[in-house]
CSV table of C-alpha atoms and ligand atoms in Angstrom, one decimal:
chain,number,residue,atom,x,y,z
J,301,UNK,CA,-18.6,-14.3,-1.4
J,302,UNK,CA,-21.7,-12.2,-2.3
J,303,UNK,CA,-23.0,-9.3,-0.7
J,304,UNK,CA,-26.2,-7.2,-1.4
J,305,UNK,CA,-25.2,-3.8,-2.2
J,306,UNK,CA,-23.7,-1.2,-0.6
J,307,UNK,CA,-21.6,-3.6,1.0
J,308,UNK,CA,-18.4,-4.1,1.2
J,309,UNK,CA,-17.3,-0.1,0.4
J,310,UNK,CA,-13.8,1.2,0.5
J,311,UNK,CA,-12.5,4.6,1.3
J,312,UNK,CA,-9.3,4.7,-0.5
J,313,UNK,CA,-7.0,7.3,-1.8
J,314,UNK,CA,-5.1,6.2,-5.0
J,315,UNK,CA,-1.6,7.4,-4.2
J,316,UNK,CA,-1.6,6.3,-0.4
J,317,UNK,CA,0.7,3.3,0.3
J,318,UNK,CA,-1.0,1.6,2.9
J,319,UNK,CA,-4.3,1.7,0.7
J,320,UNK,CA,-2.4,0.4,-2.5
J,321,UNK,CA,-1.9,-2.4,-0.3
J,322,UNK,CA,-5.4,-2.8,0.5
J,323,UNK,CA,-6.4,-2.6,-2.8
J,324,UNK,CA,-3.9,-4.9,-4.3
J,325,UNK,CA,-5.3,-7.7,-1.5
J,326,UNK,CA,-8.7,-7.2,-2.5
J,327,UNK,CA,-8.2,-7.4,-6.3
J,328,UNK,CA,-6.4,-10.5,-6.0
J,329,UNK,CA,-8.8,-12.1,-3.6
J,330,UNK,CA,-11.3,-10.9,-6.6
J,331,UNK,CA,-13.4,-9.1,-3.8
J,332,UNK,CA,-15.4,-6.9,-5.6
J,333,UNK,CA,-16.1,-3.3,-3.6
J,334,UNK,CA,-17.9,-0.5,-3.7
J,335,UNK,CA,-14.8,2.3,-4.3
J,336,UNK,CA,-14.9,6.3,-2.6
J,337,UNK,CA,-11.7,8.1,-3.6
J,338,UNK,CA,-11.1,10.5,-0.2
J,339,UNK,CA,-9.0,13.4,-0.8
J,340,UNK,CA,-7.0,13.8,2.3
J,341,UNK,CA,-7.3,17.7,2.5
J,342,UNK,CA,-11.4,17.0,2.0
J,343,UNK,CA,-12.2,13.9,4.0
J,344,UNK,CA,-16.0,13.2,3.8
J,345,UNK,CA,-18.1,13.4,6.6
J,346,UNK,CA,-19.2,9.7,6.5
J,347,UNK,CA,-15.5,8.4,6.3
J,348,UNK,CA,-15.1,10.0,9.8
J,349,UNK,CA,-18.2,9.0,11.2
J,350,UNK,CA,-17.6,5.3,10.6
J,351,UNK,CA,-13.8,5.8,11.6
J,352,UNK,CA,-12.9,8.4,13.7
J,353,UNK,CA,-9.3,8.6,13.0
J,354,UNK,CA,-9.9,9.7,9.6
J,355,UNK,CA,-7.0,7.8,7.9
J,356,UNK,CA,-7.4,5.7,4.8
J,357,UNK,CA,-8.0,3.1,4.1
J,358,UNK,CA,-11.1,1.9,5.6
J,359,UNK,CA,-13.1,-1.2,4.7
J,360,UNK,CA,-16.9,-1.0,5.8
J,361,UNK,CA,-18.7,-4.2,5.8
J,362,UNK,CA,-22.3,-4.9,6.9
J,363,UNK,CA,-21.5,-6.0,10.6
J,364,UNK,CA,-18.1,-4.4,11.1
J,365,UNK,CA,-15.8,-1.6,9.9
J,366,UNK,CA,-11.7,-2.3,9.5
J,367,UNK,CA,-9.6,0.6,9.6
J,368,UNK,CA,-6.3,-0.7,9.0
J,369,UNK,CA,-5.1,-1.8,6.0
J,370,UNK,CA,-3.1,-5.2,6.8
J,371,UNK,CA,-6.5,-5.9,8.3
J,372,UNK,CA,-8.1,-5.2,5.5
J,373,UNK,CA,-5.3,-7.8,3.6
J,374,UNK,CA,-6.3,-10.1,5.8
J,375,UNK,CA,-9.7,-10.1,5.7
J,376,UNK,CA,-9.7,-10.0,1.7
J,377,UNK,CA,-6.8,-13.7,1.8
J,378,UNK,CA,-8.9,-14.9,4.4
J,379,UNK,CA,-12.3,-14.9,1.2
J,380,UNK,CA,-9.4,-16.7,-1.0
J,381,UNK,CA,-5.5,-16.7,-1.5
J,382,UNK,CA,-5.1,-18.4,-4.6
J,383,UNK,CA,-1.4,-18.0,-4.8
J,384,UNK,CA,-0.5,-18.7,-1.8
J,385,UNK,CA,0.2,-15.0,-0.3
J,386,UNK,CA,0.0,-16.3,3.2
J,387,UNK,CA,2.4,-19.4,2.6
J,388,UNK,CA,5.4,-18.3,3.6
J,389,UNK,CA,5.8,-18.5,7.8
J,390,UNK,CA,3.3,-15.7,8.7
J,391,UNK,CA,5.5,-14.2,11.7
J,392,UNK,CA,8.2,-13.2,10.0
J,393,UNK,CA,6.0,-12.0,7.0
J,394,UNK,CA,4.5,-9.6,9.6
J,395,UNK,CA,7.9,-9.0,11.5
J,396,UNK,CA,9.2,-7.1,8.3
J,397,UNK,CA,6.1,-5.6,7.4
J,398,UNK,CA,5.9,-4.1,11.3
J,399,UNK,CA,9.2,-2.9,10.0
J,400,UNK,CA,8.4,-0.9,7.3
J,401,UNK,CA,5.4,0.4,8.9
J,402,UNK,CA,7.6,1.5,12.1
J,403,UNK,CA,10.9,2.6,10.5
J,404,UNK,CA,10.7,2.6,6.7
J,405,UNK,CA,7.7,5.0,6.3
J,406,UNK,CA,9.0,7.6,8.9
J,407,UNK,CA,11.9,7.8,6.9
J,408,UNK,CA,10.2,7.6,4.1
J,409,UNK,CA,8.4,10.8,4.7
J,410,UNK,CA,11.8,12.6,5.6
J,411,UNK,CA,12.9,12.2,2.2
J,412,UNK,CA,9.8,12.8,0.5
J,413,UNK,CA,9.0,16.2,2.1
J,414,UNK,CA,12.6,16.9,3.1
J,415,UNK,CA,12.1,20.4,3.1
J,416,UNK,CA,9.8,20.2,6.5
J,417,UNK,CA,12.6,18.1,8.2
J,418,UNK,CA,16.1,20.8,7.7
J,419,UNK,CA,17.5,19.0,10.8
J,420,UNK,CA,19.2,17.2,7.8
J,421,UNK,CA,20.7,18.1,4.8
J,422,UNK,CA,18.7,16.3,2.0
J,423,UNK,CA,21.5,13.5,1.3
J,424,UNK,CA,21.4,12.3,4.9
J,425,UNK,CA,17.4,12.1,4.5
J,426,UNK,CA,17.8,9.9,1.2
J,427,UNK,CA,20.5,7.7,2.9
J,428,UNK,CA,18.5,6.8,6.1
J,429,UNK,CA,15.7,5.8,4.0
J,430,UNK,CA,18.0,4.0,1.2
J,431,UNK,CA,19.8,2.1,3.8
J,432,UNK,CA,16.4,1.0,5.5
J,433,UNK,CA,14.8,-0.4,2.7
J,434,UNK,CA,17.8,-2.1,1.8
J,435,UNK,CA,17.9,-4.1,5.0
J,436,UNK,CA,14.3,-4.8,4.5
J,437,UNK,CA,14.9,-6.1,1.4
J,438,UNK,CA,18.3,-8.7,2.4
J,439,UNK,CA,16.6,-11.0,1.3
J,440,UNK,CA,16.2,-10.2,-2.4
J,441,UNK,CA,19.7,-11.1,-2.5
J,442,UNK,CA,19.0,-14.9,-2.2
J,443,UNK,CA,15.2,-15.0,-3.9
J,444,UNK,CA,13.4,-12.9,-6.0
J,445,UNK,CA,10.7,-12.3,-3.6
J,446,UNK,CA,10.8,-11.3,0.0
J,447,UNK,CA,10.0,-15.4,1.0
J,448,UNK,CA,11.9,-17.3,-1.7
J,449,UNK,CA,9.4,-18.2,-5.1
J,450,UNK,CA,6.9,-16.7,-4.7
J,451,UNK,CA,5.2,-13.6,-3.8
J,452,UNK,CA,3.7,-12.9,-0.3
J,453,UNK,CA,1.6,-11.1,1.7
J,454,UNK,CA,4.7,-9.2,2.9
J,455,UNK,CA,5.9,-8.7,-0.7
J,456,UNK,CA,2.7,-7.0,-1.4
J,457,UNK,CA,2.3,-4.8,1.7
J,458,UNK,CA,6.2,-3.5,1.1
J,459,UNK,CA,6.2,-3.0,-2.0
J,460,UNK,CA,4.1,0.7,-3.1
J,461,UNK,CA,6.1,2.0,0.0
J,462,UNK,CA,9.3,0.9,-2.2
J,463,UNK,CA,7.7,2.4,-5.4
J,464,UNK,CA,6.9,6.0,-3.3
J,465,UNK,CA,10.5,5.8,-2.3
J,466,UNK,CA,11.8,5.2,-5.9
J,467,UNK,CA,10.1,7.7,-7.1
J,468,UNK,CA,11.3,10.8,-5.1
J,469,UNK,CA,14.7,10.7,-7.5
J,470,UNK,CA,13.6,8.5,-10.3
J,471,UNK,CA,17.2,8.2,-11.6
J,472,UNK,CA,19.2,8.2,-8.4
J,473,UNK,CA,17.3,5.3,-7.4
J,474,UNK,CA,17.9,3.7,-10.9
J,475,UNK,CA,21.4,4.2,-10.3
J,476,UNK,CA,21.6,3.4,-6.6
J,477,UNK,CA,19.5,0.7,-5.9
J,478,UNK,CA,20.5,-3.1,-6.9
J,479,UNK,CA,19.3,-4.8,-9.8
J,480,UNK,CA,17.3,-7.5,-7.5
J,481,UNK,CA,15.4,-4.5,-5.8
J,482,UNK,CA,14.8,-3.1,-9.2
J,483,UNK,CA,13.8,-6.5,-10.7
J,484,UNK,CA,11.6,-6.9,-7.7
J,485,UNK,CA,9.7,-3.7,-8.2
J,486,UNK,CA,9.4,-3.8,-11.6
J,487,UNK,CA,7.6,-7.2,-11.0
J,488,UNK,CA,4.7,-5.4,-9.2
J,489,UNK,CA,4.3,-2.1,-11.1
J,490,UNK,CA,4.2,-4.5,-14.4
J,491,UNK,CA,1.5,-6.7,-13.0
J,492,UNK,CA,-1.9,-6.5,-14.4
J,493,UNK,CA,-3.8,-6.4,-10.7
J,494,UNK,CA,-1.5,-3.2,-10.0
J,495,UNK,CA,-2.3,-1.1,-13.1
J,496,UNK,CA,-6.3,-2.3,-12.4
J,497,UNK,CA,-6.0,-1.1,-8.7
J,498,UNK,CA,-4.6,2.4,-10.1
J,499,UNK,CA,-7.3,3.4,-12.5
J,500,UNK,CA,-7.7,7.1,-11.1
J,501,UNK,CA,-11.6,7.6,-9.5
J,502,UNK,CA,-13.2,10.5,-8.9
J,503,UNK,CA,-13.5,12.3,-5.6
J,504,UNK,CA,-16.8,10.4,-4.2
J,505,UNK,CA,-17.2,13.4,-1.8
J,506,UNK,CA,-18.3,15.6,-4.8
J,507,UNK,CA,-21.2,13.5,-6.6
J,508,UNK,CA,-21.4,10.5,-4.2
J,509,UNK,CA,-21.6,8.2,-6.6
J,510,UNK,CA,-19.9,4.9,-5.5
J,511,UNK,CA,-17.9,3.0,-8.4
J,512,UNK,CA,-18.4,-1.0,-8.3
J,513,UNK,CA,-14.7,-2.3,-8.8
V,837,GSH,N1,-1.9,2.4,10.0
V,837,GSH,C1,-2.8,2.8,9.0
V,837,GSH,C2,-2.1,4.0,8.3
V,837,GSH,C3,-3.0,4.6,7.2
V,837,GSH,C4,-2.5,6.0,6.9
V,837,GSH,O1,-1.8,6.7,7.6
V,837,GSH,N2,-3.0,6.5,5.7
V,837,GSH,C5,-2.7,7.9,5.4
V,837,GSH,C6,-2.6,8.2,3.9
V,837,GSH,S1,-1.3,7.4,3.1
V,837,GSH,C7,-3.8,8.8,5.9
V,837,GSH,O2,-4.9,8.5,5.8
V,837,GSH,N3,-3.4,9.9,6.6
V,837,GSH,C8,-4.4,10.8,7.1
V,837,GSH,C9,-4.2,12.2,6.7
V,837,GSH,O3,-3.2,12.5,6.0
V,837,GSH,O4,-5.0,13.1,7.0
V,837,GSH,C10,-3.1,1.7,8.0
V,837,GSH,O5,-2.3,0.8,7.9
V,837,GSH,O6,-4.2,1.7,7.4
């Protein structure tokens, strides 16, 4: 699909989950993108003009703007889904992605900044979110992806949540978590489209200078 420039544009943020997952769609639907690395603490001006509710990340194309990032996945399988992401029955992809949205990533927060949460001791904080994820993940126990073969839309959209929890205790996880979880995220950090959508940018507030990708 071709657009005359500066469309499409993403405001993205390299270490944020949810735009990972944007990212990752859009790479492997080879949708090429105009890239502007927010930094949360300094979110331009423009970002929250086109999207009030100043969270990343946020597509902007010529006729419409899409602030959430499944959208965004959608939008970028719906130009072309070579592999099949969307394959697998669609509900239940988006039934456990609803479920790491709504109970994973609270969680998920509690361990990372435990300190702002001393309701709980630190272990009870890693537990909750260790015990999520592995009921999210069940079904690594009978496939290596999320939907048997091959890798989904929900395998994608999970996964840098997965990777964020992993790496709060690098080595407890290592230890903890089971060999098909590892297996499984090991799959996605080792994959060419991921190391691509990581490349670090520079802030775009700074020089405004937009970066093809
Ligand atoms: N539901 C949104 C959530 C996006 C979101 O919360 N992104 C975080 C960064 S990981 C954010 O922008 N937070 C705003 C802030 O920290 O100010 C989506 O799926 O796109």
């Amino acid at each position: 699909m071709n657009y005359s420039a500066p469309y499409p544009i993403l405001y993205s943020f390299r270490r944020c989950p949810y735009a990972m997952r944007a990212r990752l769609a859009l790479g492997y639907a080879k949708t090429q993108y105009w890239h502007r690395e927010v930094v949360l603490k300094h979110k331009p001006k423009e970002l929250l003009t086109i999207s009030a509710k100043g969270t990343v990340p946020v597509l902007v194309l010529p006729d419409t703007v899409i602030d959430e990032s499944l959208d965004i996945m959608h939008w970028a399988l719906h130009q072309c889904d070579p592999d099949g992401w969307l394959k697998a029955p669609l509900n239940q992809q988006l039934a456990l992605i609803q479920q790491n949205d709504s109970e994973l990533k609270p969680l998920l927060d509690r361990y990372k900044y435990a300190i702002d949460y001393p309701e709980k001791s630190d272990n009870e904080h890693q537990n909750n979110a260790f015990n999520v994820m592995n009921q999210l993940l069940v079904n690594l126990q009978n496939s290596f992806f999320l939907f048997g073969a091959i890798p989904s839309l929900a395998d994608f959209a999970i996964f840098p949540f997965v990777r964020q929890l992993a790496s709060v205790d690098k080595d407890w996880f290592q230890q903890n978590a089971s060999s098909a979880i590892i297996q499984w995220m090991n799959y996605f950090t080792d994959l060419d489209l991921f190391k691509q959508i990581m490349i670090k940018q520079p802030e775009w507030r700074i020089a405004k200078k937009d970066i093809w990708v």
